[in-house]
Short mmCIF file of C-alpha atoms in Angstrom, two decimals:
data_model
loop_
_atom_site.label_atom_id
_atom_site.label_comp_id
_atom_site.label_asym_id
_atom_site.label_seq_id
_atom_site.Cartn_x
_atom_site.Cartn_y
_atom_site.Cartn_z
CA UNK A 664 -246.00 -63.64 -38.16
CA UNK A 665 -243.00 -65.58 -39.35
CA UNK A 666 -239.80 -63.05 -39.49
CA UNK A 667 -236.40 -63.92 -41.31
CA UNK A 668 -233.72 -61.59 -40.91
CA UNK A 669 -230.53 -61.21 -42.80
CA UNK A 670 -227.94 -58.34 -42.91
CA UNK A 671 -228.24 -56.48 -46.36
CA UNK A 672 -224.86 -56.23 -46.58
CA UNK A 673 -222.78 -55.82 -48.97
CA UNK A 674 -220.64 -58.40 -47.77
CA UNK A 675 -217.34 -57.99 -49.27
CA UNK A 676 -214.81 -60.90 -49.70
CA UNK A 677 -211.61 -61.47 -51.77
CA UNK A 678 -211.30 -64.20 -54.60
CA UNK A 679 -210.78 -67.58 -53.12
CA UNK A 680 -211.92 -66.58 -49.54
CA UNK A 681 -214.68 -68.02 -47.32
CA UNK A 682 -218.22 -65.96 -47.19
CA UNK A 683 -220.05 -66.32 -44.73
CA UNK A 684 -223.86 -65.56 -44.80
CA UNK A 685 -226.38 -65.45 -41.79
CA UNK A 686 -230.29 -65.68 -41.45
CA UNK A 687 -232.27 -65.68 -38.31
CA UNK A 688 -235.53 -66.93 -37.79
CA UNK A 689 -238.50 -66.03 -35.37
CA UNK A 690 -241.02 -69.18 -35.74
CA UNK A 691 -239.55 -71.77 -33.88
CA UNK A 692 -241.98 -74.13 -35.47
CA UNK A 693 -240.34 -73.49 -38.73
CA UNK A 694 -238.73 -76.96 -40.44
CA UNK A 695 -237.15 -76.13 -43.70
CA UNK A 696 -234.50 -73.90 -44.52
CA UNK A 697 -233.69 -72.61 -48.02
CA UNK A 698 -230.88 -70.44 -49.62
CA UNK A 699 -231.35 -68.70 -53.04
CA UNK A 700 -229.29 -67.08 -55.15
CA UNK A 701 -230.42 -64.09 -57.35
CA UNK A 702 -228.25 -62.48 -59.85
CA UNK A 703 -228.95 -58.87 -60.32
CA UNK A 704 -232.01 -58.29 -62.77
CA UNK A 705 -232.63 -62.04 -62.62
CA UNK A 706 -234.97 -64.60 -60.33
CA UNK A 707 -233.82 -66.56 -57.75
CA UNK A 708 -232.46 -69.92 -58.17
CA UNK A 709 -232.28 -72.44 -55.27
CA UNK A 710 -228.56 -73.29 -54.01
CA UNK A 711 -229.61 -75.81 -51.40
CA UNK A 712 -232.00 -76.80 -48.35
CA UNK A 713 -231.37 -78.26 -45.26
CA UNK A 714 -233.88 -79.36 -42.20
CA UNK A 715 -231.84 -81.05 -39.87
CA UNK A 716 -229.29 -79.34 -37.19
CA UNK A 717 -225.59 -79.66 -38.46
CA UNK A 718 -223.98 -78.99 -41.66
CA UNK A 719 -224.98 -80.02 -45.09
CA UNK A 720 -222.31 -79.55 -48.06
CA UNK A 721 -222.90 -79.49 -51.63
CA UNK A 722 -219.85 -78.93 -53.73
CA UNK A 723 -218.40 -75.05 -52.34
CA UNK A 724 -221.68 -74.56 -50.55
CA UNK A 725 -222.15 -75.63 -46.88
CA UNK A 726 -225.83 -74.96 -45.26
CA UNK A 727 -225.64 -75.02 -41.43
CA UNK A 728 -228.48 -75.08 -39.43
CA UNK A 729 -228.93 -74.43 -35.53
CA UNK A 730 -232.64 -74.98 -34.16
CA UNK A 731 -232.12 -74.29 -30.77
CA UNK A 732 -230.23 -70.68 -31.83
CA UNK A 733 -232.72 -70.03 -34.78
CA UNK A 734 -230.07 -69.38 -36.92
CA UNK A 735 -229.33 -70.77 -40.62
CA UNK A 736 -225.87 -69.86 -42.33
CA UNK A 737 -224.29 -70.44 -45.71
CA UNK A 738 -220.67 -70.89 -46.24
CA UNK A 739 -219.33 -70.29 -49.73
CA UNK A 740 -216.09 -71.67 -49.80
CA UNK A 741 -212.94 -70.48 -52.57
CA UNK A 742 -215.52 -67.77 -53.62
CA UNK A 743 -215.17 -66.50 -57.03
CA UNK A 744 -216.07 -63.41 -58.60
CA UNK A 745 -219.13 -64.94 -60.32
CA UNK A 746 -220.59 -66.06 -56.99
CA UNK A 747 -221.24 -62.06 -56.31
CA UNK A 748 -224.89 -61.89 -56.08
CA UNK A 749 -227.91 -61.26 -53.69
CA UNK A 750 -228.40 -64.40 -51.26
CA UNK A 751 -231.76 -64.98 -49.90
CA UNK A 752 -232.44 -67.15 -47.15
CA UNK A 753 -236.20 -68.43 -46.89
CA UNK A 754 -238.03 -70.66 -44.26
CA UNK A 755 -240.79 -72.97 -44.54
CA UNK A 756 -242.90 -73.99 -41.00
CA UNK A 757 -244.85 -77.22 -40.61
CA UNK A 758 -248.45 -75.83 -41.36
CA UNK A 759 -247.81 -73.90 -44.10
CA UNK A 760 -246.57 -74.93 -47.52
CA UNK A 761 -245.09 -71.27 -48.55
CA UNK A 762 -241.82 -69.71 -47.76
CA UNK A 763 -241.13 -66.77 -46.06
CA UNK A 764 -238.05 -64.91 -47.58
CA UNK A 765 -235.63 -62.74 -45.51
CA UNK A 766 -234.63 -59.32 -47.51
CA UNK A 767 -231.27 -60.89 -48.95
CA UNK A 768 -227.49 -60.21 -48.27
CA UNK A 769 -225.59 -58.98 -51.22
CA UNK A 770 -222.26 -60.65 -51.56
CA UNK A 771 -219.47 -58.98 -53.68
CA UNK A 772 -216.52 -61.09 -54.41
CA UNK A 773 -213.25 -58.86 -55.47
CA UNK A 774 -210.58 -60.88 -57.97
CA UNK B 1385 -238.73 -77.67 -71.34
CA UNK B 1386 -239.61 -73.75 -70.79
CA UNK B 1387 -240.14 -74.04 -66.76
CA UNK B 1388 -241.77 -71.27 -65.67
CA UNK B 1389 -242.72 -68.43 -68.35
CA UNK B 1390 -244.32 -65.38 -67.33
CA UNK B 1391 -245.78 -62.46 -69.67
CA UNK B 1392 -245.15 -59.73 -70.10
CA UNK B 1393 -241.83 -58.85 -69.07
CA UNK B 1394 -242.22 -55.29 -69.00
CA UNK B 1395 -245.64 -52.83 -68.25
CA UNK B 1396 -246.05 -49.39 -67.89
CA UNK B 1397 -249.53 -48.59 -66.51
CA UNK B 1398 -251.30 -45.23 -65.66
CA UNK B 1399 -253.04 -45.09 -62.13
CA UNK B 1400 -256.44 -46.95 -62.35
CA UNK B 1401 -255.67 -49.22 -65.36
CA UNK B 1402 -256.19 -52.91 -65.21
CA UNK B 1403 -253.83 -55.73 -66.43
CA UNK B 1404 -253.19 -59.64 -66.13
CA UNK B 1405 -250.12 -61.04 -65.70
CA UNK B 1406 -249.71 -64.42 -67.11
CA UNK B 1407 -247.62 -67.15 -66.03
CA UNK B 1408 -247.71 -71.22 -67.08
CA UNK B 1409 -245.41 -73.70 -65.96
CA UNK B 1410 -244.86 -77.08 -67.93
CA UNK B 1411 -243.23 -79.29 -65.22
CA UNK B 1412 -246.44 -80.89 -64.00
CA UNK B 1413 -246.16 -78.96 -60.64
CA UNK B 1414 -249.09 -78.59 -58.18
CA UNK B 1415 -248.36 -75.58 -56.36
CA UNK B 1416 -247.95 -72.01 -57.87
CA UNK B 1417 -247.17 -68.76 -56.57
CA UNK B 1418 -247.15 -64.81 -57.13
CA UNK B 1419 -244.43 -62.97 -55.32
CA UNK B 1420 -243.33 -59.35 -55.33
CA UNK B 1421 -239.72 -58.01 -54.94
CA UNK B 1422 -239.22 -54.55 -54.09
CA UNK B 1423 -236.10 -52.94 -53.11
CA UNK B 1424 -235.04 -53.51 -49.60
CA UNK B 1425 -238.03 -55.48 -48.81
CA UNK B 1426 -237.23 -59.18 -50.20
CA UNK B 1427 -239.89 -61.37 -51.94
CA UNK B 1428 -243.36 -60.88 -50.59
CA UNK B 1429 -246.06 -63.68 -51.19
CA UNK B 1430 -249.19 -62.06 -52.66
CA UNK B 1431 -251.11 -65.20 -53.61
CA UNK B 1432 -250.19 -69.18 -53.94
CA UNK B 1433 -252.27 -72.03 -55.32
CA UNK B 1434 -251.71 -75.34 -53.66
CA UNK B 1435 -253.70 -77.22 -56.33
CA UNK B 1436 -255.63 -76.33 -59.46
CA UNK B 1437 -259.23 -75.01 -58.39
CA UNK B 1438 -257.40 -73.74 -55.02
CA UNK B 1439 -256.17 -70.29 -54.21
CA UNK B 1440 -254.90 -68.70 -50.83
CA UNK B 1441 -253.79 -65.31 -49.67
CA UNK B 1442 -250.00 -64.52 -49.02
CA UNK B 1443 -248.76 -61.91 -47.02
CA UNK B 1444 -249.95 -58.72 -49.40
CA UNK B 1445 -253.04 -59.70 -50.95
CA UNK B 1446 -254.55 -56.28 -51.22
CA UNK B 1447 -255.30 -54.94 -54.75
CA UNK B 1448 -254.76 -58.30 -56.29
CA UNK B 1449 -256.81 -60.96 -57.51
CA UNK B 1450 -255.74 -64.53 -59.21
CA UNK B 1451 -257.06 -67.40 -61.24
CA UNK B 1452 -255.72 -70.54 -61.28
CA UNK B 1453 -257.16 -71.57 -64.78
CA UNK B 1454 -255.74 -74.81 -65.18
CA UNK B 1455 -252.90 -77.01 -63.95
CA UNK B 1456 -250.41 -75.15 -65.80
CA UNK B 1457 -251.37 -71.56 -65.68
CA UNK B 1458 -251.84 -68.99 -62.64
CA UNK B 1459 -252.74 -65.52 -63.64
CA UNK B 1460 -252.75 -62.41 -61.48
CA UNK B 1461 -254.68 -59.40 -62.00
CA UNK B 1462 -254.37 -55.77 -61.18
CA UNK B 1463 -257.95 -54.18 -61.16
CA UNK B 1464 -257.30 -50.90 -60.49
CA UNK B 1465 -253.12 -50.28 -60.60
CA UNK B 1466 -251.58 -47.70 -57.98
CA UNK B 1467 -248.50 -46.50 -57.71
CA UNK B 1468 -247.47 -48.70 -54.71
CA UNK B 1469 -247.90 -51.81 -56.88
CA UNK B 1470 -244.74 -50.78 -58.87
CA UNK B 1471 -242.54 -53.52 -58.42
CA UNK B 1472 -240.93 -56.77 -60.01
CA UNK B 1473 -243.58 -59.86 -60.05
CA UNK B 1474 -242.20 -63.45 -60.07
CA UNK B 1475 -244.64 -66.22 -60.73
CA UNK B 1476 -243.17 -69.84 -59.00
CA UNK B 1477 -243.86 -73.20 -59.08
CA UNK B 1478 -243.37 -76.33 -57.19
CA UNK B 1479 -244.31 -80.25 -56.40
CA UNK B 1480 -242.70 -82.45 -58.91
CA UNK B 1481 -240.33 -85.06 -57.99
CA UNK B 1482 -238.48 -82.95 -55.25
CA UNK B 1483 -241.73 -81.85 -53.60
CA UNK B 1484 -242.54 -78.66 -52.46
CA UNK B 1485 -238.79 -78.04 -51.51
CA UNK B 1486 -237.54 -76.55 -54.64
CA UNK B 1487 -239.73 -73.57 -55.96
CA UNK B 1488 -238.70 -72.78 -59.74
CA UNK B 1489 -239.24 -68.98 -60.43
CA UNK B 1490 -240.15 -67.46 -63.84
CA UNK B 1491 -238.11 -64.59 -65.31
CA UNK B 1492 -240.24 -61.61 -63.48
CA UNK B 1493 -242.41 -58.86 -64.71
CA UNK B 1494 -241.24 -55.41 -64.27
CA UNK B 1495 -244.28 -53.23 -63.60
CA UNK B 1496 -244.16 -49.44 -63.21
CA UNK B 1497 -247.37 -47.59 -62.58
CA UNK B 1498 -247.45 -43.91 -63.21
#
């Protein structure tokens, strides 16, 4: 049984700060890792994915992957109130085409 | 392009009633998925279809059936609704130029079973 763990939050940061969201996973065979953002009452949308150890940057977002420690994180630089949402971590293994989602972390960015 | 569409947006059922949730995508994706999302439980996969003509169970398939009608459409049926099936249901698809790396989600169906 694959498990993906996230702190439910809420994580509160002031506008302009760096928000750090963390996720751990149980299946060492997992190969691809995804971060989705979900605004209240809306559907999830993909922010970025990563499959190699290290950092991957896309604008204000940086995904970090450490397979040895089985964690993946998402950093949001210069956080904006519009970043306030629930962030879902998802994991895909080598044998499955499906994703296993964590329960999500709620981020609140205050002006 | 409409992306992934779902109908209905809202539905209230009585225990024991049946209904079908409809999903369609216009992105020529091979793979389609049904999830449910409950407070504090995250997204859980109910069923998925890797290609037209195939369906497989996900994490929580009990009480549901699916039909991959054609490449565009993937429906979810509740034969005898129970209060435990009160949830928000999302359909998703993947498989375009980005492969299966990105799942595109529909707007969701909010279902209440009384």
